[in-house]
Coordinates of C-alpha atoms in Angstrom, one line a residue:
M1 CA 72.5 13.8 52.9
K2 CA 70.8 14.8 56.1
Q3 CA 69.4 12.1 58.3
H4 CA 65.7 12.0 59.0
S5 CA 66.3 12.8 62.6
D6 CA 68.4 15.9 61.7
I7 CA 65.6 17.2 59.4
R8 CA 63.1 16.7 62.1
M9 CA 65.3 18.4 64.7
E10 CA 65.7 21.5 62.4
R11 CA 61.9 21.6 61.9
L12 CA 61.3 21.5 65.6
I13 CA 63.9 24.2 66.2
K14 CA 62.3 26.4 63.6
E15 CA 58.8 25.9 65.1
A16 CA 60.1 26.6 68.6
V17 CA 61.7 29.9 67.4
C18 CA 58.4 31.1 65.9
D19 CA 56.3 30.1 68.9
M20 CA 58.7 31.6 71.5
V21 CA 59.3 34.9 69.6
E22 CA 55.6 35.5 69.0
S23 CA 54.1 34.5 72.4
A24 CA 56.7 33.8 75.1
N25 CA 57.3 36.2 78.0
P26 CA 61.1 36.5 78.2
P27 CA 62.6 35.3 81.5
P28 CA 65.2 37.4 83.3
L29 CA 68.3 37.7 81.2
E30 CA 70.9 36.8 83.9
E31 CA 68.9 33.7 85.0
S32 CA 68.4 32.4 81.4
W33 CA 72.0 33.1 80.4
G34 CA 73.3 31.3 83.5
K35 CA 71.2 28.2 82.7
F36 CA 72.5 28.2 79.1
E37 CA 76.1 28.5 80.2
K38 CA 75.6 25.5 82.5
K39 CA 74.1 23.4 79.7
L40 CA 77.0 24.5 77.4
K41 CA 79.6 23.3 80.0
E42 CA 77.8 20.0 80.3
Q43 CA 78.0 19.4 76.6
R44 CA 81.7 20.3 76.5
N45 CA 82.3 17.7 79.2
L46 CA 80.5 15.1 77.1
Q47 CA 82.7 16.0 74.2
R48 CA 85.8 15.1 76.2
K49 CA 84.6 11.4 76.7
P50 CA 86.8 9.3 74.4
H51 CA 84.2 6.6 73.5
M52 CA 81.2 8.8 72.6
D53 CA 80.1 8.6 69.0
K54 CA 81.3 11.6 67.1
R55 CA 78.1 12.1 65.1
K56 CA 76.1 12.0 68.4
I57 CA 78.4 14.6 69.9
F58 CA 78.0 16.9 66.9
S59 CA 74.2 16.5 66.9
T60 CA 74.0 17.2 70.6
W61 CA 76.3 20.3 70.4
R62 CA 74.4 21.7 67.5
F63 CA 71.1 21.3 69.3
T64 CA 72.6 23.1 72.4
V65 CA 73.9 26.1 70.4
A66 CA 70.6 26.3 68.6
A67 CA 68.7 26.2 71.9
G68 CA 70.9 29.0 73.1
V69 CA 70.0 31.1 70.1
I70 CA 66.3 30.3 70.6
M71 CA 66.5 31.4 74.2
L72 CA 68.3 34.7 73.4
L73 CA 65.8 35.4 70.6
A74 CA 63.0 35.0 73.0
I75 CA 64.6 37.3 75.5
T76 CA 65.6 40.0 73.1
S77 CA 62.8 39.9 70.5
S78 CA 60.6 42.4 72.3
M79 CA 63.4 44.7 73.4
F80 CA 63.1 48.4 72.3
F81 CA 64.4 51.6 73.7
P82 CA 61.5 52.8 75.8
V83 CA 59.9 56.2 75.4
K84 CA 57.0 57.8 77.4
A85 CA 54.5 56.9 74.7
R86 CA 54.6 54.6 71.7
A87 CA 53.4 56.8 68.8
I88 CA 52.8 55.6 65.3
G89 CA 56.0 56.0 63.2
E90 CA 58.4 56.1 66.1
K91 CA 61.8 54.3 65.9
I92 CA 61.9 50.9 67.5
T93 CA 64.8 48.4 67.9
R94 CA 65.2 44.7 67.9
T95 CA 68.4 43.1 69.3
V96 CA 69.5 39.6 68.6
V97 CA 72.4 38.0 70.5
T98 CA 73.9 34.9 68.8
L99 CA 76.5 32.5 70.2
L100 CA 78.7 31.8 67.1
G101 CA 80.6 29.0 68.8
G102 CA 82.9 28.6 71.8
T103 CA 83.0 32.0 73.4
Q104 CA 82.4 34.2 70.3
V105 CA 79.2 36.3 70.5
N106 CA 77.6 38.4 67.8
V107 CA 75.2 41.2 68.6
T108 CA 72.9 42.6 65.9
T109 CA 70.6 45.6 66.4
E110 CA 68.0 46.6 63.9
Y111 CA 66.4 50.1 64.0
K112 CA 63.2 50.7 62.0
N113 CA 60.0 52.7 62.0
D114 CA 57.0 51.3 63.9
E115 CA 54.4 51.3 61.2
P116 CA 50.6 51.1 61.9
N117 CA 49.2 47.5 61.9
G118 CA 52.7 46.2 61.2
A119 CA 52.5 47.4 57.6
A120 CA 55.8 48.2 56.1
P121 CA 56.2 50.6 53.2
P122 CA 56.6 49.0 49.8
P123 CA 60.2 48.3 48.8
E124 CA 61.9 50.8 46.5
D125 CA 63.3 49.9 43.2
F126 CA 67.0 49.0 43.3
K127 CA 69.3 51.9 42.6
E128 CA 72.9 52.8 43.2
V129 CA 73.2 55.5 45.9
P130 CA 76.5 57.4 46.2
I131 CA 77.9 57.7 49.7
Q132 CA 80.3 60.5 50.5
Q133 CA 83.8 59.8 51.6
E134 CA 84.5 60.5 55.2
R135 CA 86.4 63.8 55.6
I136 CA 88.0 65.8 58.4
V137 CA 86.2 69.0 59.1
S138 CA 85.9 71.6 61.9
L139 CA 83.2 71.2 64.6
E140 CA 81.3 74.1 63.2
E141 CA 81.4 72.6 59.7
A142 CA 80.1 69.3 61.0
K143 CA 77.2 71.1 62.8
S144 CA 76.3 73.0 59.7
A145 CA 76.4 70.0 57.3
S146 CA 74.7 67.5 59.6
P147 CA 70.9 66.9 59.2
F148 CA 70.6 66.4 63.0
Q149 CA 71.8 68.4 66.0
V150 CA 75.3 67.2 66.8
A151 CA 75.7 66.5 70.5
V152 CA 78.9 67.8 72.0
P153 CA 80.0 66.8 75.6
Q154 CA 80.3 69.7 78.0
Y155 CA 82.4 67.6 80.3
V156 CA 85.7 65.8 79.4
S157 CA 88.2 64.3 81.7
A158 CA 91.3 66.3 82.7
G159 CA 93.9 66.0 80.0
F160 CA 91.5 65.2 77.2
K161 CA 90.8 67.6 74.3
L162 CA 89.0 67.4 71.0
E163 CA 91.6 66.5 68.4
Q164 CA 89.6 65.7 65.3
V165 CA 86.1 65.9 63.8
R166 CA 85.1 63.7 60.9
F167 CA 81.9 63.9 58.8
Q168 CA 80.4 61.5 56.3
G169 CA 77.2 62.1 54.3
M170 CA 75.2 58.9 53.9
V171 CA 71.8 58.4 52.2
K172 CA 68.4 60.0 52.5
N173 CA 69.5 63.0 54.7
T174 CA 71.6 60.6 56.9
A175 CA 75.0 61.5 58.1
K176 CA 77.7 60.3 60.6
V177 CA 79.8 62.5 62.8
I178 CA 82.8 61.3 64.8
L179 CA 84.4 63.3 67.6
R180 CA 87.9 62.1 68.5
Y181 CA 89.4 63.1 71.9
N182 CA 93.0 62.4 72.9
S183 CA 94.8 62.7 76.2
N184 CA 98.4 63.5 77.1
D185 CA 99.1 59.8 77.3
T186 CA 97.8 56.9 75.2
N187 CA 94.2 57.1 76.4
Y188 CA 91.5 58.3 74.0
F189 CA 87.9 58.1 73.2
Q190 CA 85.7 58.9 70.3
I191 CA 82.0 59.6 70.0
T192 CA 80.1 58.5 66.9
E193 CA 76.7 60.0 66.1
M194 CA 74.4 58.9 63.2
N195 CA 70.8 59.6 62.5
V196 CA 68.9 56.4 61.7
P197 CA 67.3 56.0 58.2
D198 CA 64.0 54.1 57.8
S199 CA 65.8 50.8 58.3
F200 CA 69.2 50.3 59.7
V201 CA 71.1 47.3 61.0
Q202 CA 74.2 47.6 63.2
G203 CA 76.3 44.6 64.4
Y204 CA 79.5 43.8 66.4
G205 CA 81.1 40.8 68.0
Y206 CA 83.2 40.1 71.1
D207 CA 84.7 37.2 73.0
M208 CA 83.1 36.4 76.3
E209 CA 86.5 35.5 77.8
D210 CA 87.9 39.0 77.0
A211 CA 84.9 41.2 77.8
S212 CA 81.9 41.7 80.1
V213 CA 78.6 43.1 78.9
E214 CA 75.9 44.8 80.9
D215 CA 72.7 46.9 80.2
I216 CA 72.7 50.4 81.5
R217 CA 70.3 53.4 81.6
I218 CA 71.3 56.6 79.9
G219 CA 68.7 59.2 80.9
D220 CA 65.3 57.5 80.0
Q221 CA 66.9 55.3 77.4
N222 CA 68.5 51.8 77.5
G223 CA 72.1 51.3 76.5
K224 CA 74.7 48.6 76.5
I225 CA 78.3 48.7 77.7
I226 CA 81.1 46.3 76.9
A227 CA 84.1 46.4 79.1
F228 CA 87.2 44.7 77.7
K229 CA 90.2 43.3 79.6
D230 CA 92.6 45.8 77.9
N231 CA 90.7 48.6 79.8
S232 CA 88.9 49.8 76.7
I233 CA 85.1 50.2 76.6
R234 CA 82.3 50.5 74.1
I235 CA 78.9 52.1 75.0
T236 CA 76.0 52.2 72.6
W237 CA 72.6 53.9 73.0
M238 CA 69.9 55.6 71.0
K239 CA 68.0 58.8 71.6
Q240 CA 65.4 60.5 69.5
G241 CA 66.3 58.7 66.3
I242 CA 70.1 59.2 66.7
V243 CA 72.4 56.2 67.4
Y244 CA 75.4 57.0 69.6
E245 CA 78.5 55.1 70.4
L246 CA 81.4 56.0 72.7
K247 CA 84.5 53.8 72.6
G248 CA 88.1 54.0 73.6
K249 CA 90.4 53.7 76.6
I250 CA 88.8 55.7 79.4
P251 CA 87.4 54.6 82.8
Q252 CA 83.8 53.7 82.7
E253 CA 82.8 56.3 85.4
E254 CA 84.4 59.0 83.3
A255 CA 82.8 57.8 80.1
L256 CA 79.4 58.0 81.7
K257 CA 80.0 61.5 82.9
V258 CA 80.9 62.5 79.3
I259 CA 77.7 60.9 78.0
E260 CA 75.6 62.6 80.7
S261 CA 77.0 66.0 79.6
M262 CA 76.2 65.7 75.9
N263 CA 73.7 68.1 74.5

């Protein structure tokens, strides 16, 4: 059974999340993350003290992790890919970064329509919707079957060539196209393109000890790049209702050149 102090702490955390997400102006990401990491290290040092009560350690650690989630929620709750004007019905995004424990991080991004006055359309009745199997096609077949214009890079690094195109029909005129490029050695990269339905959630995780993350600008859009210690990268961004991802073993500078050439 939960102690009274634990219940009170959870209630305070819940109230803090609501207040901060609704009204707080998010501080600079690097500064806030630095403060959180410092606090995390302090709590780890406390855990190593042999005479400290175990229940107190657990309670303090849980509060620290929860505080980190609150901080990151406040930072990211108002994030969206900027456009020149926010029109009714445009796609907006909401990104939440969660520290799962230790050095494990989960990033969840939700894409949805910006409805007038925050009014969401009524939910549809539950029904089973068939999704096509992913299949190998030619580039022209993918372009013809896709409900959106497939972006093909006009620049690829020397030694790379398009090896495979995969297509998958989803729901509500939604589809996914994957372009796979291989080089003469073990390097490769693939580009995934998918038009976003009315509501779509995408998530992935990584280890802070094995990867570094930074925000980047791709044209007039925001993007995120994760660079891993094994020299692989992952770049995600969104443009005009299409979610893009480039991942593989390719230098970051070359990957950005590929992205800039896509049309």
